PDB file of N, CA and C in Angstrom:
ATOM      1  N   MET A   1      31.417  -8.916   8.854  1.00 47.00           N
ATOM      2  CA  MET A   1      31.308 -10.049   9.184  1.00 47.00           C
ATOM      3  C   MET A   1      29.697  -9.695   8.523  1.00 47.00           C
ATOM      4  N   VAL A   2      28.649  -8.691   8.789  1.00 53.00           N
ATOM      5  CA  VAL A   2      27.727  -8.491   8.538  1.00 53.00           C
ATOM      6  C   VAL A   2      27.904  -8.169   7.456  1.00 53.00           C
ATOM      7  N   GLU A   3      28.735  -7.557   6.336  1.00 57.00           N
ATOM      8  CA  GLU A   3      28.748  -7.380   4.880  1.00 57.00           C
ATOM      9  C   GLU A   3      27.604  -8.890   4.278  1.00 57.00           C
ATOM     10  N   LYS A   4      28.939 -10.211   4.983  1.00 62.00           N
ATOM     11  CA  LYS A   4      29.164 -11.237   4.297  1.00 62.00           C
ATOM     12  C   LYS A   4      28.226 -11.890   4.254  1.00 62.00           C
ATOM     13  N   ALA A   5      26.726 -11.835   5.943  1.00 67.00           N
ATOM     14  CA  ALA A   5      25.867 -12.652   6.295  1.00 67.00           C
ATOM     15  C   ALA A   5      24.586 -12.216   5.608  1.00 67.00           C
ATOM     16  N   CYS A   6      25.052  -9.925   5.317  1.00 76.00           N
ATOM     17  CA  CYS A   6      23.842  -9.660   5.289  1.00 76.00           C
ATOM     18  C   CYS A   6      23.449  -9.411   3.607  1.00 76.00           C
ATOM     19  N   LYS A   7      22.464  -8.639   3.659  1.00 77.00           N
ATOM     20  CA  LYS A   7      22.739  -7.706   2.069  1.00 77.00           C
ATOM     21  C   LYS A   7      22.219  -6.662   2.114  1.00 77.00           C
ATOM     22  N   LYS A   8      23.468  -5.552   1.814  1.00 78.00           N
ATOM     23  CA  LYS A   8      22.746  -3.859   1.763  1.00 78.00           C
ATOM     24  C   LYS A   8      21.707  -4.039   1.465  1.00 78.00           C
ATOM     25  N   ILE A   9      21.417  -2.774   2.099  1.00 80.00           N
ATOM     26  CA  ILE A   9      19.727  -2.308   1.034  1.00 80.00           C
ATOM     27  C   ILE A   9      19.413  -0.800   0.695  1.00 80.00           C
ATOM     28  N   GLY A  10      20.856  -0.168   1.267  1.00 83.00           N
ATOM     29  CA  GLY A  10      20.806   1.353   1.762  1.00 83.00           C
ATOM     30  C   GLY A  10      21.625   1.723   2.356  1.00 83.00           C
ATOM     31  N   GLU A  11      21.858   3.349   2.596  1.00 82.00           N
ATOM     32  CA  GLU A  11      22.105   3.860   3.411  1.00 82.00           C
ATOM     33  C   GLU A  11      21.298   5.316   4.216  1.00 82.00           C
ATOM     34  N   LEU A  12      21.629   4.663   5.456  1.00 81.00           N
ATOM     35  CA  LEU A  12      21.241   6.294   6.631  1.00 81.00           C
ATOM     36  C   LEU A  12      22.425   7.224   7.093  1.00 81.00           C
ATOM     37  N   GLY A  13      21.764   7.915   6.177  1.00 83.00           N
ATOM     38  CA  GLY A  13      23.819   9.289   6.347  1.00 83.00           C
ATOM     39  C   GLY A  13      24.272   8.579   6.368  1.00 83.00           C
ATOM     40  N   ASP A  14      25.986   8.523   6.846  1.00 83.00           N
ATOM     41  CA  ASP A  14      26.756   7.491   7.006  1.00 83.00           C
ATOM     42  C   ASP A  14      26.989   5.819   7.078  1.00 83.00           C
ATOM     43  N   LYS A  15      26.211   5.756   6.872  1.00 84.00           N
ATOM     44  CA  LYS A  15      25.916   4.207   7.928  1.00 84.00           C
ATOM     45  C   LYS A  15      25.282   3.158   6.152  1.00 84.00           C
ATOM     46  N   TYR A  16      25.247   2.094   6.689  1.00 81.00           N
ATOM     47  CA  TYR A  16      24.597   1.162   5.957  1.00 81.00           C
ATOM     48  C   TYR A  16      23.571   0.326   6.552  1.00 81.00           C
ATOM     49  N   VAL A  17      22.741   0.575   6.266  1.00 81.00           N
ATOM     50  CA  VAL A  17      22.123  -0.699   6.811  1.00 81.00           C
ATOM     51  C   VAL A  17      21.370  -1.969   6.209  1.00 81.00           C
ATOM     52  N   TYR A  18      21.489  -3.387   6.456  1.00 79.00           N
ATOM     53  CA  TYR A  18      21.383  -4.495   5.845  1.00 79.00           C
ATOM     54  C   TYR A  18      20.091  -4.447   6.522  1.00 79.00           C
ATOM     55  N   LEU A  19      19.600  -6.433   5.381  1.00 76.00           N
ATOM     56  CA  LEU A  19      18.630  -6.994   6.180  1.00 76.00           C
ATOM     57  C   LEU A  19      19.742  -8.433   5.850  1.00 76.00           C
ATOM     58  N   CYS A  20      19.579  -8.870   6.863  1.00 77.00           N
ATOM     59  CA  CYS A  20      19.684 -10.190   7.167  1.00 77.00           C
ATOM     60  C   CYS A  20      18.518 -11.232   7.487  1.00 77.00           C
ATOM     61  N   PRO A  21      19.167 -12.832   6.305  1.00 76.00           N
ATOM     62  CA  PRO A  21      17.771 -13.505   6.733  1.00 76.00           C
ATOM     63  C   PRO A  21      17.231 -13.882   8.274  1.00 76.00           C
ATOM     64  N   ALA A  22      17.960 -14.054   9.201  1.00 76.00           N
ATOM     65  CA  ALA A  22      17.057 -14.715  10.540  1.00 76.00           C
ATOM     66  C   ALA A  22      15.564 -13.598  10.112  1.00 76.00           C
ATOM     67  N   VAL A  23      16.191 -11.874   9.838  1.00 70.00           N
ATOM     68  CA  VAL A  23      15.013 -10.882  10.042  1.00 70.00           C
ATOM     69  C   VAL A  23      14.447 -11.613   8.751  1.00 70.00           C
ATOM     70  N   GLU A  24      14.663 -11.898   7.808  1.00 73.00           N
ATOM     71  CA  GLU A  24      13.450 -12.255   6.318  1.00 73.00           C
ATOM     72  C   GLU A  24      13.003 -13.272   6.174  1.00 73.00           C
ATOM     73  N   GLU A  25      13.432 -14.422   7.216  1.00 79.00           N
ATOM     74  CA  GLU A  25      12.588 -15.241   8.264  1.00 79.00           C
ATOM     75  C   GLU A  25      11.940 -15.506   8.794  1.00 79.00           C
ATOM     76  N   ILE A  26      11.582 -14.363  10.471  1.00 80.00           N
ATOM     77  CA  ILE A  26      11.084 -13.806  10.825  1.00 80.00           C
ATOM     78  C   ILE A  26       9.798 -13.347  10.629  1.00 80.00           C
ATOM     79  N   ASP A  27      10.229 -12.031   8.963  1.00 80.00           N
ATOM     80  CA  ASP A  27       8.980 -12.135   8.421  1.00 80.00           C
ATOM     81  C   ASP A  27       8.202 -12.558   7.039  1.00 80.00           C
ATOM     82  N   GLU A  28       9.232 -13.744   7.154  1.00 83.00           N
ATOM     83  CA  GLU A  28       8.841 -14.457   5.963  1.00 83.00           C
ATOM     84  C   GLU A  28       6.461 -15.272   7.456  1.00 83.00           C
ATOM     85  N   THR A  29       7.529 -15.841   8.140  1.00 85.00           N
ATOM     86  CA  THR A  29       6.379 -16.755   9.291  1.00 85.00           C
ATOM     87  C   THR A  29       5.708 -15.833   9.664  1.00 85.00           C
ATOM     88  N   LEU A  30       5.726 -14.593   9.685  1.00 85.00           N
ATOM     89  CA  LEU A  30       4.618 -13.829  10.260  1.00 85.00           C
ATOM     90  C   LEU A  30       3.608 -13.729   9.616  1.00 85.00           C
ATOM     91  N   LYS A  31       4.704 -13.483   8.271  1.00 90.00           N
ATOM     92  CA  LYS A  31       3.698 -13.340   7.380  1.00 90.00           C
ATOM     93  C   LYS A  31       2.171 -14.714   6.675  1.00 90.00           C
ATOM     94  N   ASP A  32       2.947 -15.695   7.380  1.00 90.00           N
ATOM     95  CA  ASP A  32       2.307 -16.733   7.530  1.00 90.00           C
ATOM     96  C   ASP A  32       1.244 -17.243   8.680  1.00 90.00           C
ATOM     97  N   LEU A  33       2.127 -16.826   9.448  1.00 90.00           N
ATOM     98  CA  LEU A  33       1.058 -17.385  10.693  1.00 90.00           C
ATOM     99  C   LEU A  33      -0.221 -16.142  10.848  1.00 90.00           C
ATOM    100  N   ASP A  34      -0.079 -14.747   9.767  1.00 92.00           N
ATOM    101  CA  ASP A  34      -1.238 -13.936   9.249  1.00 92.00           C
ATOM    102  C   ASP A  34      -2.221 -14.676   8.215  1.00 92.00           C
ATOM    103  N   ARG A  35      -1.799 -15.316   7.580  1.00 93.00           N
ATOM    104  CA  ARG A  35      -2.157 -16.176   6.441  1.00 93.00           C
ATOM    105  C   ARG A  35      -3.113 -16.788   7.095  1.00 93.00           C
ATOM    106  N   LEU A  36      -2.814 -17.695   8.234  1.00 93.00           N
ATOM    107  CA  LEU A  36      -3.145 -18.667   8.744  1.00 93.00           C
ATOM    108  C   LEU A  36      -3.855 -17.356   9.957  1.00 93.00           C
ATOM    109  N   ALA A  37      -3.826 -17.007  10.512  1.00 94.00           N
ATOM    110  CA  ALA A  37      -4.722 -16.950  11.078  1.00 94.00           C
ATOM    111  C   ALA A  37      -6.392 -16.061  10.370  1.00 94.00           C
ATOM    112  N   GLU A  38      -5.919 -16.133   8.832  1.00 95.00           N
ATOM    113  CA  GLU A  38      -6.827 -15.595   8.027  1.00 95.00           C
ATOM    114  C   GLU A  38      -7.786 -17.300   7.674  1.00 95.00           C
ATOM    115  N   ILE A  39      -7.523 -17.398   7.798  1.00 95.00           N
ATOM    116  CA  ILE A  39      -8.346 -18.920   7.162  1.00 95.00           C
ATOM    117  C   ILE A  39      -8.907 -18.982   8.090  1.00 95.00           C
ATOM    118  N   GLU A  40      -8.155 -19.134   9.236  1.00 95.00           N
ATOM    119  CA  GLU A  40      -8.836 -19.475  10.887  1.00 95.00           C
ATOM    120  C   GLU A  40     -10.390 -18.729  10.877  1.00 95.00           C
ATOM    121  N   LYS A  41      -9.860 -17.398  10.694  1.00 96.00           N
ATOM    122  CA  LYS A  41     -11.510 -16.248  11.242  1.00 96.00           C
ATOM    123  C   LYS A  41     -12.357 -16.650   9.791  1.00 96.00           C
ATOM    124  N   TRP A  42     -11.486 -16.712   8.789  1.00 96.00           N
ATOM    125  CA  TRP A  42     -12.846 -17.358   7.512  1.00 96.00           C
ATOM    126  C   TRP A  42     -13.087 -18.270   8.021  1.00 96.00           C
ATOM    127  N   LYS A  43     -12.553 -20.198   8.121  1.00 96.00           N
ATOM    128  CA  LYS A  43     -13.540 -21.335   8.497  1.00 96.00           C
ATOM    129  C   LYS A  43     -14.642 -21.010   9.383  1.00 96.00           C
ATOM    130  N   LYS A  44     -13.903 -19.898  10.633  1.00 95.00           N
ATOM    131  CA  LYS A  44     -15.021 -19.667  11.395  1.00 95.00           C
ATOM    132  C   LYS A  44     -16.656 -19.010  11.340  1.00 95.00           C
ATOM    133  N   GLU A  45     -16.642 -18.332  10.369  1.00 96.00           N
ATOM    134  CA  GLU A  45     -17.736 -16.833   9.576  1.00 96.00           C
ATOM    135  C   GLU A  45     -18.260 -18.534   9.055  1.00 96.00           C
ATOM    136  N   ARG A  46     -17.364 -18.987   8.441  1.00 96.00           N
ATOM    137  CA  ARG A  46     -18.344 -20.142   6.730  1.00 96.00           C
ATOM    138  C   ARG A  46     -18.948 -20.686   8.251  1.00 96.00           C
ATOM    139  N   ARG A  47     -18.370 -21.269   8.823  1.00 94.00           N
ATOM    140  CA  ARG A  47     -19.008 -22.416   9.747  1.00 94.00           C
ATOM    141  C   ARG A  47     -20.294 -21.911  10.775  1.00 94.00           C
ATOM    142  N   LYS A  48     -20.624 -20.240  10.732  1.00 94.00           N
ATOM    143  CA  LYS A  48     -21.768 -19.763  11.962  1.00 94.00           C
ATOM    144  C   LYS A  48     -22.122 -19.590  11.218  1.00 94.00           C
ATOM    145  N   ILE A  49     -21.668 -19.113   9.222  1.00 94.00           N
ATOM    146  CA  ILE A  49     -23.269 -18.605   8.107  1.00 94.00           C
ATOM    147  C   ILE A  49     -24.187 -20.941   7.781  1.00 94.00           C
ATOM    148  N   ARG A  50     -22.766 -21.671   7.718  1.00 93.00           N
ATOM    149  CA  ARG A  50     -23.740 -22.994   7.321  1.00 93.00           C
ATOM    150  C   ARG A  50     -24.450 -23.628   8.683  1.00 93.00           C
ATOM    151  N   LYS A  51     -24.162 -23.173   9.980  1.00 92.00           N
ATOM    152  CA  LYS A  51     -24.596 -23.247  11.132  1.00 92.00           C
ATOM    153  C   LYS A  51     -26.277 -22.423  11.093  1.00 92.00           C
ATOM    154  N   GLN A  52     -26.430 -21.296  10.400  1.00 93.00           N
ATOM    155  CA  GLN A  52     -27.385 -20.665  10.501  1.00 93.00           C
ATOM    156  C   GLN A  52     -28.869 -21.288   9.188  1.00 93.00           C
ATOM    157  N   GLU A  53     -27.728 -21.550   8.347  1.00 93.00           N
ATOM    158  CA  GLU A  53     -28.412 -22.090   7.198  1.00 93.00           C
ATOM    159  C   GLU A  53     -28.988 -22.763   6.965  1.00 93.00           C
ATOM    160  N   LEU A  54     -28.692 -23.736   8.106  1.00 91.00           N
ATOM    161  CA  LEU A  54     -29.153 -25.464   8.586  1.00 91.00           C
ATOM    162  C   LEU A  54     -29.888 -25.331   9.516  1.00 91.00           C
ATOM    163  N   GLU A  55     -30.241 -24.465  10.269  1.00 91.00           N
ATOM    164  CA  GLU A  55     -30.956 -23.967  11.950  1.00 91.00           C
ATOM    165  C   GLU A  55     -32.314 -23.682  10.883  1.00 91.00           C
ATOM    166  N   LYS A  56     -32.259 -22.823   9.760  1.00 93.00           N
ATOM    167  CA  LYS A  56     -33.515 -22.221   9.579  1.00 93.00           C
ATOM    168  C   LYS A  56     -34.012 -23.116   7.793  1.00 93.00           C
ATOM    169  N   LEU A  57     -33.068 -24.094   7.444  1.00 92.00           N
ATOM    170  CA  LEU A  57     -33.906 -24.641   6.320  1.00 92.00           C
ATOM    171  C   LEU A  57     -34.897 -26.071   7.736  1.00 92.00           C
ATOM    172  N   LEU A  58     -34.050 -26.277   8.870  1.00 91.00           N
ATOM    173  CA  LEU A  58     -34.167 -27.372   9.810  1.00 91.00           C
ATOM    174  C   LEU A  58     -35.680 -27.098  10.568  1.00 91.00           C
ATOM    175  N   GLY A  59     -35.363 -25.114  11.037  1.00 91.00           N
ATOM    176  CA  GLY A  59     -36.676 -24.741  11.680  1.00 91.00           C
ATOM    177  C   GLY A  59     -36.432 -24.961  13.874  1.00 91.00           C
ATOM    178  N   ILE A  60     -35.156 -25.127  13.332  1.00 88.00           N
ATOM    179  CA  ILE A  60     -34.460 -25.498  15.275  1.00 88.00           C
ATOM    180  C   ILE A  60     -33.442 -25.488  15.040  1.00 88.00           C
ATOM    181  N   ASP A  61     -33.339 -24.642  16.407  1.00 87.00           N
ATOM    182  CA  ASP A  61     -31.656 -23.686  17.460  1.00 87.00           C
ATOM    183  C   ASP A  61     -30.785 -24.387  17.389  1.00 87.00           C
ATOM    184  N   ILE A  62     -29.978 -24.402  16.856  1.00 81.00           N
ATOM    185  CA  ILE A  62     -28.775 -25.324  17.171  1.00 81.00           C
ATOM    186  C   ILE A  62     -27.768 -25.381  18.185  1.00 81.00           C
ATOM    187  N   VAL A  63     -27.734 -25.729  19.196  1.00 80.00           N
ATOM    188  CA  VAL A  63     -26.372 -25.218  20.291  1.00 80.00           C
ATOM    189  C   VAL A  63     -25.366 -25.931  20.637  1.00 80.00           C
ATOM    190  N   GLU A  64     -24.088 -25.231  20.755  1.00 73.00           N
ATOM    191  CA  GLU A  64     -23.051 -26.209  20.570  1.00 73.00           C
ATOM    192  C   GLU A  64     -22.405 -26.344  21.905  1.00 73.00           C
TER     193      GLU A  64
END
């Protein structure tokens, strides 16, 4: 059953190693979540920089 649903990717001694579609989907989902986290981190950093630039330009402190 596993042989039909999954892709054989190697061997460990006398055992075969399989990669199943669900594992691939989970891996892709985790990669997507990591990318989203990086984007959010970048957005927050960019907002902080823009706020600092605006404060410098206007000569005031902006309180959130």
